[in-house]
Amino acid sequence: MRGRLDRHLTPYLFVAPFFVLFAVFGAYPLLATLWMSLHDWHLINGDGGFIGLANYSDLFADPDFWNALVNTLSLFVISTVPQLFIALGLAALLNTKLRGRTFWRAGVLVPNVVSVVAVALVFAQVFGRDFGIVNWLLGLVGLDPIDWPADVWSSHLAIAAIVTWRWTGYNALIYLAAMQAVPNDLYESARLDGASTWKAFWTVTVPMIRPTILFTTVVSTIGGLQLFAEPLLFESKGASTGTGGSDRQYQTITMYLYEKGFTLFDAGSAATIAWVLFLIVALFALINFAVVRRTVASR
Amino acid sequence: MAAGGVFARRGVRLAAGLVAGALALTGCGGGDESGGEGEKITLTVATFSDFGYEPLVKDYMAAHPNVTIKLRVTEFDQHHKQLATRLGAGAGAADIEAVEEGYLPQFRQSKDKFVNLADFGAKDLAKQWLPWKWEQSLADGGNFVMGLGTDMGGLALCYRSDLFKAAGLPVERDQVSALWTGWDEYFAVGDRFVASGSKAKWFDGVGNIYQAMMNQTPYGYFDTADAYVGDSNPAVKTAFDKVAAVANKPGMSAKLDPFSQQWNVGFKQGTFATLPCPSWMLGLIKDGSGPENAGKWDIAKIPGNGGNWGGSFLTVPKQGKHAEEAYELAKFLTSPDAEAKIFQNVGSLPSQPETLKNPAVLGFKNEYFSNAPVGEIYAKSGETLQPNYRGTRDADVRPVFGRALARVEQGKQAPADAWTQALTEAGKALGK
């Protein structure tokens, strides 16, 4: 009797730590946030009463929310797409018989381990209007200096540069790991068939690591939709309210959440944004998942 | 619950006994002169920049051997946002939390989370402060004392005398002060400065100028009955129009965001000649400009009336376990003696009439600023300044107007459009 109980209980005990952690750090905040989003909730004073879906209808009627959503998607596209292509190229380079390979492989990860605060500070200098390096270079070829944070396109480019710089190496290393698992005889037969290195890369390497590419796409999508630290730190310290510039030109959804919750102390609205963001991320993940299944099945 | 309390207290006593034993062993033990139970307690004081408390705290601990004080310093915005979340969470706040004047109205909405200092007799101290400073700390028609006042931000105008000289303007601080009485004249002198062909701009950015102007009005976006008047108060429109008119004018604004990294670079490179400076800003100017610019800055009278910009209050959150001891410490840190010492240490201007007449304060000069008699300048500005009423929801509305002026400064919008957008956004922020 006891033995049978043990046999039934033990597996559950082994997996329990995960479920306990998930309950405390995953499920509870999720449900608490849902609860808060249905209330008029002040950050300090707490519950101000049940208001149903009013927070949600307010949010969808709010042009600032749509502005933040468009900004987020724009930043996601212009930082993630080039980032993954560069990472692929970098990984292919690192996969060749390079001199000092370990040094280069460790090197590409350095941007990712540098504190995001330091990165943002450095890039604020690089894109500085008066004494920034980029404007200095533009000046060398006779172009006018650009006030990077002032406009939508320039601020997005600058922030995308920070994100790309930070995450390219990380993705490159993941690609590299996948590339090293590609059997060598495939390359040999490609060479026997007379394929060039370039052709072999596109016809052998890329198809073989497709699941990894899809994995990084999913991870980057989720990360990109939650983009926060880089744009917030791009905002000058004097006005760190989370509005993303004088005209919200680079306010992302998470910054909008921050503004509502921690500048305006409106925790109910902030929770609503969190939930809507959660649903958007889930939607994107589902789409990605469907794509993964189809491509894996097609192989 | 009760059992837990007893147990906890025994734990504290045990720890206290161990600490006392260790002190006796190392020869540091002292007699307990403070009386009371002699229970060892730790008080945490959270501030957002150097309040100059370190030497004072040492004195206090020497006089009260049962009290250990920990100072916790965080950056300005972070400090206040952390305080908000900790009050909301019901745990984590320090025993004494500094709250800046601009943030105080926001926290006044949550006064239930703070100890009413009147319960400990704070009202008896009222005469210690300038009347308006005392008023600022009150809620509930004067029945609730939110905090004890620390410094204040009397206004002056800091200028680069070397750049003035190069532009053919007077350099002596009295002569510079005589160049203007109001802001129109200040901008007119700016035109002269620009016409001289100086590479530097006239002021740092519209943010500081507008802030200074607004702080010279008796009330801004909310009238003293706390009703929103941002769209109807002529003082707001006048200040906005004046600043907007020069925001994008060539040579006038260096277009820098106050307190940003670029702003500090601007100090170092000397990209602007003037800026409004409350006394607490002198340290920032000195740090930003660096030793190579020592003696180039000087201080003159602010255009317009005296005004107040900044200054904080020491509050006692309710979640702390030692409210009364925390109050005693706050009282000590805001005493006239302490305020005089703080002024000499870090330059925060006392908000108390007695301290402002203190010869040690009055006679104080600042070497970095061409030996300007900062004690005299700021004490005078402090005595004559007109306090500025801040509405409960001031913090929701204020940034909206600042961003509108930034759009004009960046050349993205005409002043009239920026104003219209600001009114719409302000209305939205207030849920209208």
mmCIF file of C-alpha atoms in Angstrom, chain A residues 58-292:
data_model
loop_
_atom_site.group_PDB
_atom_site.id
_atom_site.type_symbol
_atom_site.label_atom_id
_atom_site.label_comp_id
_atom_site.label_asym_id
_atom_site.label_seq_id
_atom_site.Cartn_x
_atom_site.Cartn_y
_atom_site.Cartn_z
ATOM 1 C CA ASP A 58 -10.893 53.034 -22.600
ATOM 2 C CA LEU A 59 -7.672 51.474 -23.803
ATOM 3 C CA PHE A 60 -9.022 50.550 -27.228
ATOM 4 C CA ALA A 61 -10.429 54.057 -27.621
ATOM 5 C CA ASP A 62 -7.089 55.584 -26.723
ATOM 6 C CA PRO A 63 -5.031 56.791 -29.715
ATOM 7 C CA ASP A 64 -1.889 56.705 -27.560
ATOM 8 C CA PHE A 65 -2.284 52.947 -27.192
ATOM 9 C CA TRP A 66 -2.472 52.431 -30.955
ATOM 10 C CA ASN A 67 0.466 54.775 -31.399
ATOM 11 C CA ALA A 68 2.466 52.681 -28.934
ATOM 12 C CA LEU A 69 1.405 49.471 -30.697
ATOM 13 C CA VAL A 70 2.511 50.794 -34.090
ATOM 14 C CA ASN A 71 5.803 52.004 -32.610
ATOM 15 C CA THR A 72 6.403 48.604 -31.047
ATOM 16 C CA LEU A 73 5.727 46.766 -34.299
ATOM 17 C CA SER A 74 7.879 49.206 -36.264
ATOM 18 C CA LEU A 75 10.770 48.842 -33.816
ATOM 19 C CA PHE A 76 10.291 45.077 -33.846
ATOM 20 C CA VAL A 77 10.512 44.869 -37.630
ATOM 21 C CA ILE A 78 13.456 47.206 -38.126
ATOM 22 C CA SER A 79 15.481 45.688 -35.305
ATOM 23 C CA THR A 80 14.627 41.979 -35.515
ATOM 24 C CA VAL A 81 14.734 41.343 -39.249
ATOM 25 C CA PRO A 82 18.213 42.784 -39.913
ATOM 26 C CA GLN A 83 19.379 41.362 -36.592
ATOM 27 C CA LEU A 84 18.545 37.776 -37.559
ATOM 28 C CA PHE A 85 20.102 38.138 -41.005
ATOM 29 C CA ILE A 86 23.311 39.590 -39.586
ATOM 30 C CA ALA A 87 23.367 36.860 -36.945
ATOM 31 C CA LEU A 88 23.043 34.222 -39.650
ATOM 32 C CA GLY A 89 25.942 35.732 -41.561
ATOM 33 C CA LEU A 90 28.052 36.028 -38.426
ATOM 34 C CA ALA A 91 27.366 32.430 -37.485
ATOM 35 C CA ALA A 92 28.383 31.263 -40.972
ATOM 36 C CA LEU A 93 31.633 33.200 -40.600
ATOM 37 C CA LEU A 94 32.300 31.768 -37.144
ATOM 38 C CA ASN A 95 31.607 28.288 -38.497
ATOM 39 C CA THR A 96 34.530 28.485 -40.939
ATOM 40 C CA LYS A 97 38.108 27.588 -40.037
ATOM 41 C CA LEU A 98 38.825 31.029 -38.643
ATOM 42 C CA ARG A 99 42.064 31.930 -36.882
ATOM 43 C CA GLY A 100 41.355 32.494 -33.152
ATOM 44 C CA ARG A 101 37.865 31.057 -33.404
ATOM 45 C CA THR A 102 37.155 30.916 -29.668
ATOM 46 C CA PHE A 103 38.109 34.558 -29.291
ATOM 47 C CA TRP A 104 35.636 35.654 -31.966
ATOM 48 C CA ARG A 105 32.915 33.362 -30.676
ATOM 49 C CA ALA A 106 33.220 34.774 -27.169
ATOM 50 C CA GLY A 107 33.523 38.261 -28.637
ATOM 51 C CA VAL A 108 30.144 38.285 -30.341
ATOM 52 C CA LEU A 109 28.442 37.670 -27.018
ATOM 53 C CA VAL A 110 30.088 40.616 -25.279
ATOM 54 C CA PRO A 111 27.443 43.203 -26.302
ATOM 55 C CA ASN A 112 24.810 40.990 -24.727
ATOM 56 C CA VAL A 113 26.452 40.749 -21.328
ATOM 57 C CA VAL A 114 27.147 44.480 -21.044
ATOM 58 C CA SER A 115 24.542 46.134 -18.827
ATOM 59 C CA VAL A 116 21.727 47.646 -20.849
ATOM 60 C CA VAL A 117 22.104 50.873 -18.895
ATOM 61 C CA ALA A 118 25.698 51.241 -19.996
ATOM 62 C CA VAL A 119 24.742 50.395 -23.569
ATOM 63 C CA ALA A 120 22.000 53.004 -23.625
ATOM 64 C CA LEU A 121 24.310 55.650 -22.143
ATOM 65 C CA VAL A 122 26.939 54.965 -24.766
ATOM 66 C CA PHE A 123 24.434 55.030 -27.599
ATOM 67 C CA ALA A 124 22.900 58.259 -26.321
ATOM 68 C CA GLN A 125 26.375 59.727 -26.802
ATOM 69 C CA VAL A 126 26.829 58.118 -30.201
ATOM 70 C CA PHE A 127 23.514 59.576 -31.379
ATOM 71 C CA GLY A 128 23.955 62.880 -29.529
ATOM 72 C CA ARG A 129 22.802 65.917 -31.496
ATOM 73 C CA ASP A 130 25.666 68.275 -30.683
ATOM 74 C CA PHE A 131 28.707 66.101 -30.078
ATOM 75 C CA GLY A 132 27.642 62.633 -31.262
ATOM 76 C CA ILE A 133 29.839 60.477 -33.479
ATOM 77 C CA VAL A 134 27.095 59.711 -36.004
ATOM 78 C CA ASN A 135 26.375 63.387 -36.591
ATOM 79 C CA TRP A 136 30.093 64.059 -36.834
ATOM 80 C CA LEU A 137 30.370 61.408 -39.548
ATOM 81 C CA LEU A 138 27.353 62.881 -41.345
ATOM 82 C CA GLY A 139 29.089 66.256 -41.137
ATOM 83 C CA LEU A 140 32.177 64.807 -42.851
ATOM 84 C CA VAL A 141 30.113 63.989 -45.926
ATOM 85 C CA GLY A 142 28.408 67.384 -45.813
ATOM 86 C CA LEU A 143 25.072 66.389 -44.265
ATOM 87 C CA ASP A 144 23.226 68.359 -41.600
ATOM 88 C CA PRO A 145 23.251 66.999 -38.055
ATOM 89 C CA ILE A 146 20.136 65.042 -37.068
ATOM 90 C CA ASP A 147 18.293 65.489 -33.802
ATOM 91 C CA TRP A 148 17.905 61.732 -33.346
ATOM 92 C CA PRO A 149 15.276 61.567 -30.596
ATOM 93 C CA ALA A 150 13.133 64.298 -32.160
ATOM 94 C CA ASP A 151 11.521 62.424 -35.065
ATOM 95 C CA VAL A 152 9.807 59.081 -35.468
ATOM 96 C CA TRP A 153 12.094 57.592 -38.115
ATOM 97 C CA SER A 154 15.374 58.795 -36.598
ATOM 98 C CA SER A 155 14.504 57.727 -33.056
ATOM 99 C CA HIS A 156 13.374 54.305 -34.288
ATOM 100 C CA LEU A 157 16.589 53.846 -36.248
ATOM 101 C CA ALA A 158 18.713 54.791 -33.246
ATOM 102 C CA ILE A 159 16.838 52.454 -30.892
ATOM 103 C CA ALA A 160 16.917 49.642 -33.459
ATOM 104 C CA ALA A 161 20.688 50.108 -33.630
ATOM 105 C CA ILE A 162 20.926 49.595 -29.862
ATOM 106 C CA VAL A 163 18.719 46.478 -29.944
ATOM 107 C CA THR A 164 20.541 45.017 -32.937
ATOM 108 C CA TRP A 165 23.924 45.660 -31.400
ATOM 109 C CA ARG A 166 22.886 43.973 -28.184
ATOM 110 C CA TRP A 167 21.182 40.837 -29.500
ATOM 111 C CA THR A 168 22.874 39.942 -32.792
ATOM 112 C CA GLY A 169 25.754 38.069 -31.169
ATOM 113 C CA TYR A 170 23.390 36.142 -28.930
ATOM 114 C CA ASN A 171 21.413 34.864 -31.921
ATOM 115 C CA ALA A 172 24.607 34.217 -33.859
ATOM 116 C CA LEU A 173 25.822 31.828 -31.162
ATOM 117 C CA ILE A 174 22.538 29.915 -31.229
ATOM 118 C CA TYR A 175 22.814 29.603 -35.023
ATOM 119 C CA LEU A 176 26.415 28.526 -34.687
ATOM 120 C CA ALA A 177 25.471 25.715 -32.316
ATOM 121 C CA ALA A 178 22.839 24.525 -34.788
ATOM 122 C CA MET A 179 25.235 24.781 -37.739
ATOM 123 C CA GLN A 180 27.766 22.590 -36.010
ATOM 124 C CA ALA A 181 25.201 19.838 -35.786
ATOM 125 C CA VAL A 182 24.792 19.769 -39.564
ATOM 126 C CA PRO A 183 26.445 16.548 -40.782
ATOM 127 C CA ASN A 184 29.609 17.229 -42.736
ATOM 128 C CA ASP A 185 28.854 14.659 -45.444
ATOM 129 C CA LEU A 186 26.007 16.862 -46.650
ATOM 130 C CA TYR A 187 28.555 19.573 -47.459
ATOM 131 C CA GLU A 188 30.823 17.003 -49.072
ATOM 132 C CA SER A 189 28.097 15.764 -51.362
ATOM 133 C CA ALA A 190 27.142 19.388 -52.124
ATOM 134 C CA ARG A 191 30.744 20.046 -53.090
ATOM 135 C CA LEU A 192 30.799 16.915 -55.256
ATOM 136 C CA ASP A 193 27.690 18.221 -56.988
ATOM 137 C CA GLY A 194 29.681 21.366 -57.743
ATOM 138 C CA ALA A 195 27.867 23.764 -55.380
ATOM 139 C CA SER A 196 29.648 26.964 -54.388
ATOM 140 C CA THR A 197 30.034 27.900 -50.710
ATOM 141 C CA TRP A 198 27.247 30.421 -51.127
ATOM 142 C CA LYS A 199 24.947 27.884 -52.734
ATOM 143 C CA ALA A 200 25.782 25.286 -50.082
ATOM 144 C CA PHE A 201 24.897 27.791 -47.392
ATOM 145 C CA TRP A 202 21.436 28.426 -48.808
ATOM 146 C CA THR A 203 20.636 24.866 -49.886
ATOM 147 C CA VAL A 204 22.227 22.919 -47.043
ATOM 148 C CA THR A 205 22.879 25.081 -43.953
ATOM 149 C CA VAL A 206 19.739 27.196 -43.877
ATOM 150 C CA PRO A 207 17.249 24.349 -44.432
ATOM 151 C CA MET A 208 19.049 22.181 -41.883
ATOM 152 C CA ILE A 209 18.856 24.807 -39.149
ATOM 153 C CA ARG A 210 15.333 25.960 -39.975
ATOM 154 C CA PRO A 211 13.877 24.872 -36.598
ATOM 155 C CA THR A 212 16.530 26.994 -34.881
ATOM 156 C CA ILE A 213 15.733 29.974 -37.087
ATOM 157 C CA LEU A 214 12.093 29.619 -36.161
ATOM 158 C CA PHE A 215 13.010 29.334 -32.496
ATOM 159 C CA THR A 216 15.006 32.572 -32.588
ATOM 160 C CA THR A 217 12.168 34.218 -34.470
ATOM 161 C CA VAL A 218 9.726 33.280 -31.741
ATOM 162 C CA VAL A 219 12.050 34.407 -28.961
ATOM 163 C CA SER A 220 12.861 37.675 -30.736
ATOM 164 C CA THR A 221 9.188 38.297 -31.378
ATOM 165 C CA ILE A 222 8.329 37.945 -27.732
ATOM 166 C CA GLY A 223 11.335 40.070 -26.722
ATOM 167 C CA GLY A 224 10.595 42.651 -29.390
ATOM 168 C CA LEU A 225 6.977 43.068 -28.332
ATOM 169 C CA GLN A 226 8.140 43.734 -24.788
ATOM 170 C CA LEU A 227 10.839 46.208 -25.782
ATOM 171 C CA PHE A 228 11.327 48.509 -22.820
ATOM 172 C CA ALA A 229 14.776 49.206 -21.414
ATOM 173 C CA GLU A 230 16.429 50.472 -24.598
ATOM 174 C CA PRO A 231 13.786 53.066 -25.542
ATOM 175 C CA LEU A 232 13.223 54.109 -21.926
ATOM 176 C CA LEU A 233 16.907 54.763 -21.419
ATOM 177 C CA PHE A 234 17.057 56.503 -24.772
ATOM 178 C CA GLU A 235 14.678 59.051 -23.276
ATOM 179 C CA SER A 236 16.707 61.713 -21.532
ATOM 180 C CA LYS A 237 16.998 61.448 -17.803
ATOM 181 C CA GLY A 238 15.305 64.770 -17.192
ATOM 182 C CA ALA A 239 11.987 63.465 -18.447
ATOM 183 C CA SER A 240 11.957 59.747 -17.702
ATOM 184 C CA THR A 241 8.183 59.570 -17.580
ATOM 185 C CA GLY A 242 7.960 56.775 -20.122
ATOM 186 C CA THR A 243 6.271 58.891 -22.795
ATOM 187 C CA GLY A 244 9.000 58.245 -25.355
ATOM 188 C CA GLY A 245 9.792 61.707 -26.613
ATOM 189 C CA SER A 246 7.989 65.016 -26.983
ATOM 190 C CA ASP A 247 5.285 63.489 -29.174
ATOM 191 C CA ARG A 248 5.394 59.834 -28.023
ATOM 192 C CA GLN A 249 7.398 59.156 -31.167
ATOM 193 C CA TYR A 250 9.148 56.103 -29.685
ATOM 194 C CA GLN A 251 6.808 55.054 -26.903
ATOM 195 C CA THR A 252 6.425 51.269 -26.901
ATOM 196 C CA ILE A 253 3.571 49.343 -25.277
ATOM 197 C CA THR A 254 5.595 48.496 -22.199
ATOM 198 C CA MET A 255 6.639 52.139 -21.858
ATOM 199 C CA TYR A 256 2.989 53.101 -22.066
ATOM 200 C CA LEU A 257 2.309 50.600 -19.306
ATOM 201 C CA TYR A 258 5.098 52.158 -17.268
ATOM 202 C CA GLU A 259 3.723 55.657 -17.825
ATOM 203 C CA LYS A 260 0.224 54.643 -16.716
ATOM 204 C CA GLY A 261 1.346 52.622 -13.737
ATOM 205 C CA PHE A 262 4.332 54.427 -12.342
ATOM 206 C CA THR A 263 4.059 58.008 -13.572
ATOM 207 C CA LEU A 264 0.289 58.409 -13.316
ATOM 208 C CA PHE A 265 -0.163 55.770 -10.554
ATOM 209 C CA ASP A 266 -3.050 54.225 -12.510
ATOM 210 C CA ALA A 267 -2.395 50.558 -11.788
ATOM 211 C CA GLY A 268 -5.763 49.422 -13.194
ATOM 212 C CA SER A 269 -4.987 50.779 -16.658
ATOM 213 C CA ALA A 270 -1.438 49.433 -16.444
ATOM 214 C CA ALA A 271 -2.766 45.962 -15.638
ATOM 215 C CA THR A 272 -5.122 46.216 -18.601
ATOM 216 C CA ILE A 273 -2.233 47.021 -20.924
ATOM 217 C CA ALA A 274 -0.287 44.108 -19.468
ATOM 218 C CA TRP A 275 -3.131 41.725 -20.247
ATOM 219 C CA VAL A 276 -3.664 43.031 -23.750
ATOM 220 C CA LEU A 277 0.070 42.718 -24.355
ATOM 221 C CA PHE A 278 -0.062 39.169 -23.015
ATOM 222 C CA LEU A 279 -2.811 38.310 -25.500
ATOM 223 C CA ILE A 280 -0.905 39.926 -28.378
ATOM 224 C CA VAL A 281 2.231 37.969 -27.495
ATOM 225 C CA ALA A 282 0.207 34.755 -27.198
ATOM 226 C CA LEU A 283 -1.305 35.426 -30.617
ATOM 227 C CA PHE A 284 2.113 35.967 -32.184
ATOM 228 C CA ALA A 285 3.429 32.823 -30.477
ATOM 229 C CA LEU A 286 0.504 30.795 -31.831
ATOM 230 C CA ILE A 287 1.130 32.045 -35.357
ATOM 231 C CA ASN A 288 4.796 31.174 -34.992
ATOM 232 C CA PHE A 289 3.895 27.765 -33.633
ATOM 233 C CA ALA A 290 1.643 27.053 -36.589
ATOM 234 C CA VAL A 291 4.413 28.035 -38.972
ATOM 235 C CA VAL A 292 6.888 25.793 -37.136
#
